[in-house]
Structure formats: C-alpha cells, structure tokens
Coordinates of C-alpha atoms and ligand atoms in Angstrom, one line a residue:
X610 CA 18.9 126.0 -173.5
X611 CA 15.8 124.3 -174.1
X612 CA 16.2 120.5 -172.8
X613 CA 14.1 117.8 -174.1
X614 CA 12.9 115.2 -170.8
X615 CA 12.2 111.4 -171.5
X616 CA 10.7 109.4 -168.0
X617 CA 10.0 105.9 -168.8
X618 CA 10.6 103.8 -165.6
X619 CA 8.1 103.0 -164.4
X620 CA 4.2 102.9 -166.0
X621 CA 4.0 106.8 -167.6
X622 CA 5.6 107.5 -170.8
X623 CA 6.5 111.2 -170.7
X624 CA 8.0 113.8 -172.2
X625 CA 8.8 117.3 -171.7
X626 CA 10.5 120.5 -173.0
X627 CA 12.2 122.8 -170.4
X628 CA 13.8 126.4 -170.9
X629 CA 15.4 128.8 -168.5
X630 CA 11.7 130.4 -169.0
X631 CA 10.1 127.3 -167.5
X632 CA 8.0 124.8 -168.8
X633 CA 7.2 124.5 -172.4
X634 CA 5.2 121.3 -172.5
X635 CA 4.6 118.5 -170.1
X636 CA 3.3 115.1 -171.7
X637 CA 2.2 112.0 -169.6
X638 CA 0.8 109.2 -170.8
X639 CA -0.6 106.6 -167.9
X640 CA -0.5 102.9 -168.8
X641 CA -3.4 101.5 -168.0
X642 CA -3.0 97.8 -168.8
X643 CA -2.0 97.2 -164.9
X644 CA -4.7 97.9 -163.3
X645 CA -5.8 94.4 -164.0
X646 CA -3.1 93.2 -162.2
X647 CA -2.7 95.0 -159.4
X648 CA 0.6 96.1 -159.7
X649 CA 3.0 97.2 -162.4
X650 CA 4.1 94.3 -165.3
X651 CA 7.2 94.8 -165.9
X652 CA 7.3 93.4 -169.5
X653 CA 3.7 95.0 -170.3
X654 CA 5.4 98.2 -169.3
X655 CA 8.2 97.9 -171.9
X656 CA 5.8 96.9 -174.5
X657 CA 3.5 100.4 -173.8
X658 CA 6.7 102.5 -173.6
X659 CA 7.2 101.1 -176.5
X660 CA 3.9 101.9 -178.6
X661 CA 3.6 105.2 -177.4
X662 CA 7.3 106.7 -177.0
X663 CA 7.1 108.2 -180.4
X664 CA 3.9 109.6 -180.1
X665 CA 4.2 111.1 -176.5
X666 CA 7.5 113.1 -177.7
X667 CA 6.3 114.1 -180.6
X668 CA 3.3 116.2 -179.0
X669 CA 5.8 117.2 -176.3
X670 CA 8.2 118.7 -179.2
X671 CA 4.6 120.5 -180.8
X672 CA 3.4 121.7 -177.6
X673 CA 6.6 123.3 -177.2
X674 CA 6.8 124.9 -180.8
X675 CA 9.9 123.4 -181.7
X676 CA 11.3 121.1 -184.2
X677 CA 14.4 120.2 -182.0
X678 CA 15.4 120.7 -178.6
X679 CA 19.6 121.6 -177.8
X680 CA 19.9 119.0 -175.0
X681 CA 17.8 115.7 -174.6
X682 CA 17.9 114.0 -171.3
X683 CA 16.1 110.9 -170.3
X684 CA 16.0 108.4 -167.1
X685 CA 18.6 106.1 -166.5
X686 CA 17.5 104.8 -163.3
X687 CA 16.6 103.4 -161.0
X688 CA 13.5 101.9 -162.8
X689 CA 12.2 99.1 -164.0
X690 CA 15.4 98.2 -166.3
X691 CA 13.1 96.9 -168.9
X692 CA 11.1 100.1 -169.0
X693 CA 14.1 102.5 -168.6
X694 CA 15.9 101.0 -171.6
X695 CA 13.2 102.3 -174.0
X696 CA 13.2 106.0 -173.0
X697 CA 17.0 105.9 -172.9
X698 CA 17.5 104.3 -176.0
X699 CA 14.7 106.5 -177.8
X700 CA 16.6 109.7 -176.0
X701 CA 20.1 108.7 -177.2
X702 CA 19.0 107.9 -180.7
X703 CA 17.3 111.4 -180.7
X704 CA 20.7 113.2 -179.3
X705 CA 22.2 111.0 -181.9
X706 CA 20.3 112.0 -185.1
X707 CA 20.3 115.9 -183.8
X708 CA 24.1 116.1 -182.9
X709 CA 22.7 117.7 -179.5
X710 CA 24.2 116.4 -175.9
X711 CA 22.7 113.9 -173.8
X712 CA 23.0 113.4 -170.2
X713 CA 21.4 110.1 -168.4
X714 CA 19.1 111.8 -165.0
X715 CA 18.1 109.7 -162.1
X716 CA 15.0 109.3 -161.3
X717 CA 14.9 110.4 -157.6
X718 CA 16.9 113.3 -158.5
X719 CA 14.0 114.6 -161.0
X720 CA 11.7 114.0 -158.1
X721 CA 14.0 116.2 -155.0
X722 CA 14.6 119.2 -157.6
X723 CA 11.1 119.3 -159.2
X724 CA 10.4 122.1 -156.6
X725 CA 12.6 124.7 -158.8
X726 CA 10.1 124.4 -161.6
X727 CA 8.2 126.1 -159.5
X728 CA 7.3 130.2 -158.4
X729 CA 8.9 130.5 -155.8
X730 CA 11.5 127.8 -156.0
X731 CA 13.0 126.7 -152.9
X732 CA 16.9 128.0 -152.6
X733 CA 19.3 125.6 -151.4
X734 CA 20.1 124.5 -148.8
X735 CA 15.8 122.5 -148.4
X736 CA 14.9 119.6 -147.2
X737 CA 13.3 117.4 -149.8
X738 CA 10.9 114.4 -149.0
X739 CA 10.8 111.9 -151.9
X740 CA 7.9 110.2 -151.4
X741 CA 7.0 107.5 -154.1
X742 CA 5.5 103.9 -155.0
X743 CA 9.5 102.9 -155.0
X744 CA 11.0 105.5 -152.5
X745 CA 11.1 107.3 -149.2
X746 CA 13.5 109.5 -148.6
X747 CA 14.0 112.3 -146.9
X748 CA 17.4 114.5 -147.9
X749 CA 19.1 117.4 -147.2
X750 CA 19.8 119.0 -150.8
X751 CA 22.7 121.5 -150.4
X752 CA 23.0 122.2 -154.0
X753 CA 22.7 119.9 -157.5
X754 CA 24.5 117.3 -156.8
X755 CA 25.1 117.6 -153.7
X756 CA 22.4 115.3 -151.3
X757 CA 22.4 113.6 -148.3
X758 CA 20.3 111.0 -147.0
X759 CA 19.0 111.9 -143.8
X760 CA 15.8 109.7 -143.0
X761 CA 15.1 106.8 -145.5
X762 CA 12.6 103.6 -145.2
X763 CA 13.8 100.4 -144.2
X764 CA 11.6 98.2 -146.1
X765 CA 8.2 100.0 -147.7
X766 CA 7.9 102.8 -149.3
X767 CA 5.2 105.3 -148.1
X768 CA 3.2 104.8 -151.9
X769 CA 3.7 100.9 -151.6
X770 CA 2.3 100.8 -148.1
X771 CA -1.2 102.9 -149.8
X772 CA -1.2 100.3 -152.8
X773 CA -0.9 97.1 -151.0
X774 CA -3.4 98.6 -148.1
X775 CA -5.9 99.6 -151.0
X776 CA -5.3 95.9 -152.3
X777 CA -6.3 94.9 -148.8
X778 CA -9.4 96.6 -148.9
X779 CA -9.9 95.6 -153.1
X780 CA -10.2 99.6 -154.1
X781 CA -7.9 99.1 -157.2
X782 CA -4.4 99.9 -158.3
X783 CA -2.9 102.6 -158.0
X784 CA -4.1 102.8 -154.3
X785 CA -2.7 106.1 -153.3
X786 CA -5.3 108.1 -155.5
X787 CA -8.3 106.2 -154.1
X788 CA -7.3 106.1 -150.5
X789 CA -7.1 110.0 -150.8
X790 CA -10.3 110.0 -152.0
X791 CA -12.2 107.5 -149.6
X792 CA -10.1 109.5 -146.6
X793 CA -12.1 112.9 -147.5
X794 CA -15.1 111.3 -145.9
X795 CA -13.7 109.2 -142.9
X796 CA -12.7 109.9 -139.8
X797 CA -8.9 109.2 -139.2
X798 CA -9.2 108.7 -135.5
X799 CA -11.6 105.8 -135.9
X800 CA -8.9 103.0 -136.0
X801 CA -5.7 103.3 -133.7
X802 CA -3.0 102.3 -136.2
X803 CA 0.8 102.2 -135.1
X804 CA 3.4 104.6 -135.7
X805 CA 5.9 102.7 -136.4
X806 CA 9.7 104.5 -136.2
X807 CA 12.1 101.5 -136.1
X808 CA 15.1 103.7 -135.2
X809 CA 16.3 107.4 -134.7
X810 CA 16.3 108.4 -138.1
X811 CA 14.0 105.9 -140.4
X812 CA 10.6 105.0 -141.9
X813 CA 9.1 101.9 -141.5
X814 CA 6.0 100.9 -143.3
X815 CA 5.3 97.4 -143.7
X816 CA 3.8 96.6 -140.0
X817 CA 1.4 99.3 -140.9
X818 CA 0.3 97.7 -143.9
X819 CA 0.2 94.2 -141.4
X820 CA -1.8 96.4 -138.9
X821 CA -4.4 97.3 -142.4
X822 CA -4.3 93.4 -143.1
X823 CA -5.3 92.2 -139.2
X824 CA -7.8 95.2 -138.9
X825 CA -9.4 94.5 -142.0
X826 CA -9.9 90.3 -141.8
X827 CA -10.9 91.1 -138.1
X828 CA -14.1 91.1 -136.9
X829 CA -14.4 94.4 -136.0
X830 CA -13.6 96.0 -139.0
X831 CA -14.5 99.9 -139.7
X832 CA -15.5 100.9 -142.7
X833 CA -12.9 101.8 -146.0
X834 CA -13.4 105.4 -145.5
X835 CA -12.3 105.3 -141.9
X836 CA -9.9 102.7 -142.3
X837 CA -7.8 104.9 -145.2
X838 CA -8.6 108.0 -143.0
X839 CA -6.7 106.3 -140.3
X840 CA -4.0 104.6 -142.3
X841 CA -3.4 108.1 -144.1
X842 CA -3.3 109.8 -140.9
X843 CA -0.5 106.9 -139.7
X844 CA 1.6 107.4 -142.5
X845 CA 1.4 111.3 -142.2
X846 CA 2.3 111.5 -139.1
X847 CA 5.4 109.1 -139.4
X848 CA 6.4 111.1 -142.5
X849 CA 5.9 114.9 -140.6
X850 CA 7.4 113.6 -137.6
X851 CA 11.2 112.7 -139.3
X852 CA 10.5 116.2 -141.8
X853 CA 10.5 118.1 -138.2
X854 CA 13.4 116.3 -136.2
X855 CA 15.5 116.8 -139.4
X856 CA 14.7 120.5 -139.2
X857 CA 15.5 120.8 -136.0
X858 CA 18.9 119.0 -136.1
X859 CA 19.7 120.5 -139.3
X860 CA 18.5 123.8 -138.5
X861 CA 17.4 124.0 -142.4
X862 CA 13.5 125.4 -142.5
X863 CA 13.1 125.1 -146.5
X864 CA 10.7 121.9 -147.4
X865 CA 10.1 120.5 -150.5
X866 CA 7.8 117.5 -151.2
X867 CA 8.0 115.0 -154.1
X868 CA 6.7 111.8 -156.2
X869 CA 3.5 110.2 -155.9
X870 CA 2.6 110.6 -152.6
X871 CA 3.1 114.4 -152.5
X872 CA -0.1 114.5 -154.1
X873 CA -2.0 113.4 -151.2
X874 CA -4.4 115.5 -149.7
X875 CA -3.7 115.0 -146.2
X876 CA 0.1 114.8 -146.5
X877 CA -0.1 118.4 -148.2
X878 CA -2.6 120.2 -145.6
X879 CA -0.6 118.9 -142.6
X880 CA 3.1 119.4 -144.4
X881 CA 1.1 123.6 -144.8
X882 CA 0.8 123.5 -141.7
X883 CA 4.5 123.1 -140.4
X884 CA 6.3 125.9 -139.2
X885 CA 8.9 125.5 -142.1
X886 CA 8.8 127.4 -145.6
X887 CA 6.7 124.5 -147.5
X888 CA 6.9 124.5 -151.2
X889 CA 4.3 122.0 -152.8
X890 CA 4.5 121.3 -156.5
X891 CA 1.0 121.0 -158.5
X892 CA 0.0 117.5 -158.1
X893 CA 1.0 116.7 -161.8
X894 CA 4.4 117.3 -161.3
X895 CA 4.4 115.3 -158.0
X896 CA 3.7 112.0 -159.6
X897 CA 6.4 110.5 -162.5
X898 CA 6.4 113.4 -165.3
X899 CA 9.0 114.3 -168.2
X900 CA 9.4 117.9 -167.1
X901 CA 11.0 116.5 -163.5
X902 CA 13.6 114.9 -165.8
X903 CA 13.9 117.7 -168.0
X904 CA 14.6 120.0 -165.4
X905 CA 17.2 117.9 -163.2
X906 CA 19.0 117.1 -167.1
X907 CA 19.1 120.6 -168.1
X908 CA 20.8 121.9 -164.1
X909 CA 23.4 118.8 -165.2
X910 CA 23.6 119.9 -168.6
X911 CA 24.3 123.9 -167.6
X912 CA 27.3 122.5 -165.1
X913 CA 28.7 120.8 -168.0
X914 CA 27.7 117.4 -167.4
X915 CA 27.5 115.4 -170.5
X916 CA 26.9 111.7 -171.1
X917 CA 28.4 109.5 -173.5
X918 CA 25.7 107.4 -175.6
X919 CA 27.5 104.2 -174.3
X920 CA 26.4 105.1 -171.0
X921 CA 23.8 102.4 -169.9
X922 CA 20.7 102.3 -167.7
X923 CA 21.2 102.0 -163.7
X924 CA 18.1 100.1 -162.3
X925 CA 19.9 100.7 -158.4
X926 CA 21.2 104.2 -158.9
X927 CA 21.4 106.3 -155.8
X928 CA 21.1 110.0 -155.3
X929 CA 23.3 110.1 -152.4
Ligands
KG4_151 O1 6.3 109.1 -158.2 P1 5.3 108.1 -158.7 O2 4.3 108.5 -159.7 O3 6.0 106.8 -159.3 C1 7.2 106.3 -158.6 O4 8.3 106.7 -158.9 O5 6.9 105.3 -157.8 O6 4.5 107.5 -157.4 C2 3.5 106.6 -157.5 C3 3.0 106.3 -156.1 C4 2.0 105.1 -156.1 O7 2.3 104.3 -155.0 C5 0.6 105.8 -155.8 O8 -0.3 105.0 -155.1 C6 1.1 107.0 -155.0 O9 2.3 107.4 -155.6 N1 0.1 108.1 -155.1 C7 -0.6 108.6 -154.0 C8 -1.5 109.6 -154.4 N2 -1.3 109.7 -155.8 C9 -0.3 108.8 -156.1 N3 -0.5 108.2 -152.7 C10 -1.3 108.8 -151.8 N4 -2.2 109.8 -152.2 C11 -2.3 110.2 -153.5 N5 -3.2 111.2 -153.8
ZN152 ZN1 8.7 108.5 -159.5

C-alpha cells in the first residue's frame, strides 16, 4: 500500500509517499517568513501552507513515480488549528477526488513511530523520547496504538527552552539549530546551570531558560558558545537522566528519539552512549516531515483504521 503523508502543523509543508518498501519521497518545505518574528505566526503559517500545499505534493507524488497513492493520510493534530486545517482539507479533497481511504494521524504519533522507517527498526516494546518545539515526552510504545506516558514536561518543552534561550542571546529563530552549532566550540562546564527535575517522573524547563535569562543580563556573563554548551549540556542531562530511570523501572532497553530536538548533536552522542539499544533517525526525519505521517497513517491504515472525511482537526490531541 503506498500511503500518501500531508504534515502541515506547524511551519513545514510536507509531503511524502510511503510503501511497505520504505520511503519513496520525502518533501519539506521550511517557511521562512518567521524568522522575522521570532516565533511561529500562526496566520502567516496558514497563508504559506496555503501557497505551497499544491506544489509540495505534487513533487512528492513525482518523486515517487506515481500518479496516485491508495491511502492519503494527513495531520489532524495537535497543531496549530489554522495550519492543520490546510493539510487536512487538501488531504481529504485528494482521498475524495481518488475514491482512496483517509485516516487523520497525530502528530506526536508520527514523531514516536518515525524510528520504523528506519534499518534496523526498533521492535516493540521501545522507549520513545518525543522531543519537539511543542512536546516532551517520553513513552513507553508497546505496539501502534498502544502508548503510555511515562515522563512528560510540566511547562516547556525541551525545543522551546533552546528557542527562547537563543532569543535570549539574539542568535535567531529557530534556536535549536544554532545553539547546536555555537555549542561545538564551547565548553559546557563553563556555566553551572540547574537541573531542574520538579518531581519523580517529569521535565521541567522553564527555570532553565530563567537561569539563561539571569546569566546572560548578569555581569558576569560567558560567552554564547559556552553559554549554549552549558544550557545544551543542562537539558541533556535532564532528558538522559528520566530515558535511564524509565529503563530501569520498565526494564525495556529499546530507545528511540524523535522531533526536533533529536537532531541535536549533543543529545544524540550522549543518548549513543547509553547502555540501551539506541536507534537515531537521520536528522531529516527527526524534525516535522511528511514521511513521519505517512508512516504512522499507513500502520493505522494496514489495522483497518479508516477516517470519515467529516472527521475534523484536533489542535489538543493526545497520544496517550
Ligand atoms: O519536531 P519539530 O520540527 O516541530 C515541532 O513539532 O515542534 O521541532 C522543532 C524544534 C524547535 O524548537 C527547534 O529549535 C528544535 O526542534 N531543534 C533543535 C535542533 N534542530 C531543531 N534543537 C536542538 N538542536 C538542534 N539541532
Ligand atoms: Zn513535530
């Protein structure tokens, strides 16, 4: 079954054809009209999806040598609602005009099973950190459909705390990328940041950011590279540090890492270094992408699930 994938919730319009042979094309296109900003526009975000939809699916169909896919599967949520509505629509007009099935994918479930697109592909039960500019989570995935929340934040997420920190500092929007870069040449012992666990289980990364804000208007302040080598570090080792107490209590040694933040340099070497079976997807298909929805649509779509095309978008959906 080859599955069309629409992802439009947040700033990348994508698109994406998946087969039981993998991968048969993989567009993203990266709005750049928030960098301005500072931070995602909603209503500038509809607007792009909006100019570029067409095109972005159209290569994605080319690329993948076909004229029509037997599925199409798009984001429903959680998202921007604004920005969700235009890849769902676009999808369920497609399934329409084709006579093919459609199935509405969440977002965060694209992100915890993007690991089976790759070789080797973790087998259930694995641990699957979520790591985005929206979400941190950490679940326990059992099988498709079946998740459980084990460690989740309690106000930032990880990739918000790296965007409002590189604010902070004025390096740009998205943060995440250039803090990762900056961090290559710093030294990540040069400023003692907290590491914040506000219970047994959770994340917490907004006094982090707070202790980035204090150390930077301070007097003493270090320079970028060193303060995003030791903000990185912080947020690393709060991350790690939940990954190996749920491994322990779970006894479950399979790790997969997800979203935006699984692209970061430091999170990957140390998450390598674990004594747990670590699968990292390429750094493409860790930030938003259409094959992540393609895939999570099409293991729906071979249990049978089908959605109706009066199904709507759910900007809070939960996983689990
Ligand atoms: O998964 P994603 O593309 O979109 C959401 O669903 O949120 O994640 C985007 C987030 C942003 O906060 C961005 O700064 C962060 O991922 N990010 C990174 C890196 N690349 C992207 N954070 C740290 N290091 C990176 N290399
Ligand atoms: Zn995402």
């Amino acid at each position: 079954m080859k599955v069309l994938g629409i992802e439009t919730s947040c700033d990348e319009t994508a698109a994406s054809v998946v087969s039981a042979a993998g991968v048969l094309s993989d567009v993203v296109h990266s709005q750049e009209v928030h960098a301005e900003y500072g931070g995602v526009v909603p209503e500038l975000a509809s607007r792009a999806h909006v100019e570029k939809i067409g095109a972005v699916v159209r290569a994605a169909l080319d690329k993948a040598g076909i004229e029509r896919p037997d599925a199409v599967a798009a984001t429903a949520g959680p998202g921007l609602i604004g920005a969700v509505l235009v890849g769902l629509s676009f999808a369920k007009g497609l399934a329409a005009a084709w006579d093919v099935p459609f199935v509405g994918v969440n977002h965060l479930e694209g992100h915890l099973l993007s690991a089976l697109l790759e070789d080797p592909a973790p087998a259930f039960p694995f641990l699957g950190l979520v790591v985005s500019g929206g979400h941190t989570t950490l679940y326990l995935a059992r099988d498709v459909g079946d998740y459980e929340v084990l460690a989740e934040t309690i106000d930032d997420a990880a990739g918000e705390a790296f965007d409002k920190s590189a604010r902070l500092m004025r390096l740009g929007y998205p943060g995440g990328p250039v803090v990762d870069r900056l961090a290559a040449e710093g030294d990540p012992t040069a400023v003692p940041f907290p590491r914040p666990l506000p219970n047994e289980h959770d994340w917490s990364f907004s006094g982090l950011k707070t202790a980035v804000r204090t150390h930077v208007k301070g007097a003493n302040r270090d320079t970028d590279a060193n303060v995003c080598a030791s903000f990185q570090a912080a947020v690393v080792d709060c991350l790690l540090a939940r990954v190996q107490q749920a491994s322990d209590r779970t006894g479950v040694r399979r790790l997969a890492l997800a979203g935006g933040v699984a692209a970061n340099s430091e999170l990957r070497r140390r998450a390598a270094e674990l004594d747990l079976e670590v699968f990292l997807p390429p750094r493409s298909r860790c930030t938003d992408n259409g094959a992540m929805i393609a895939n999570a649509g099409r293991q729906r779509l071979i249990r049978g699930e089908r959605h109706g095309l009066d199904s709507g978008a759910r900007p809070g959906w939960r996983v689990a």
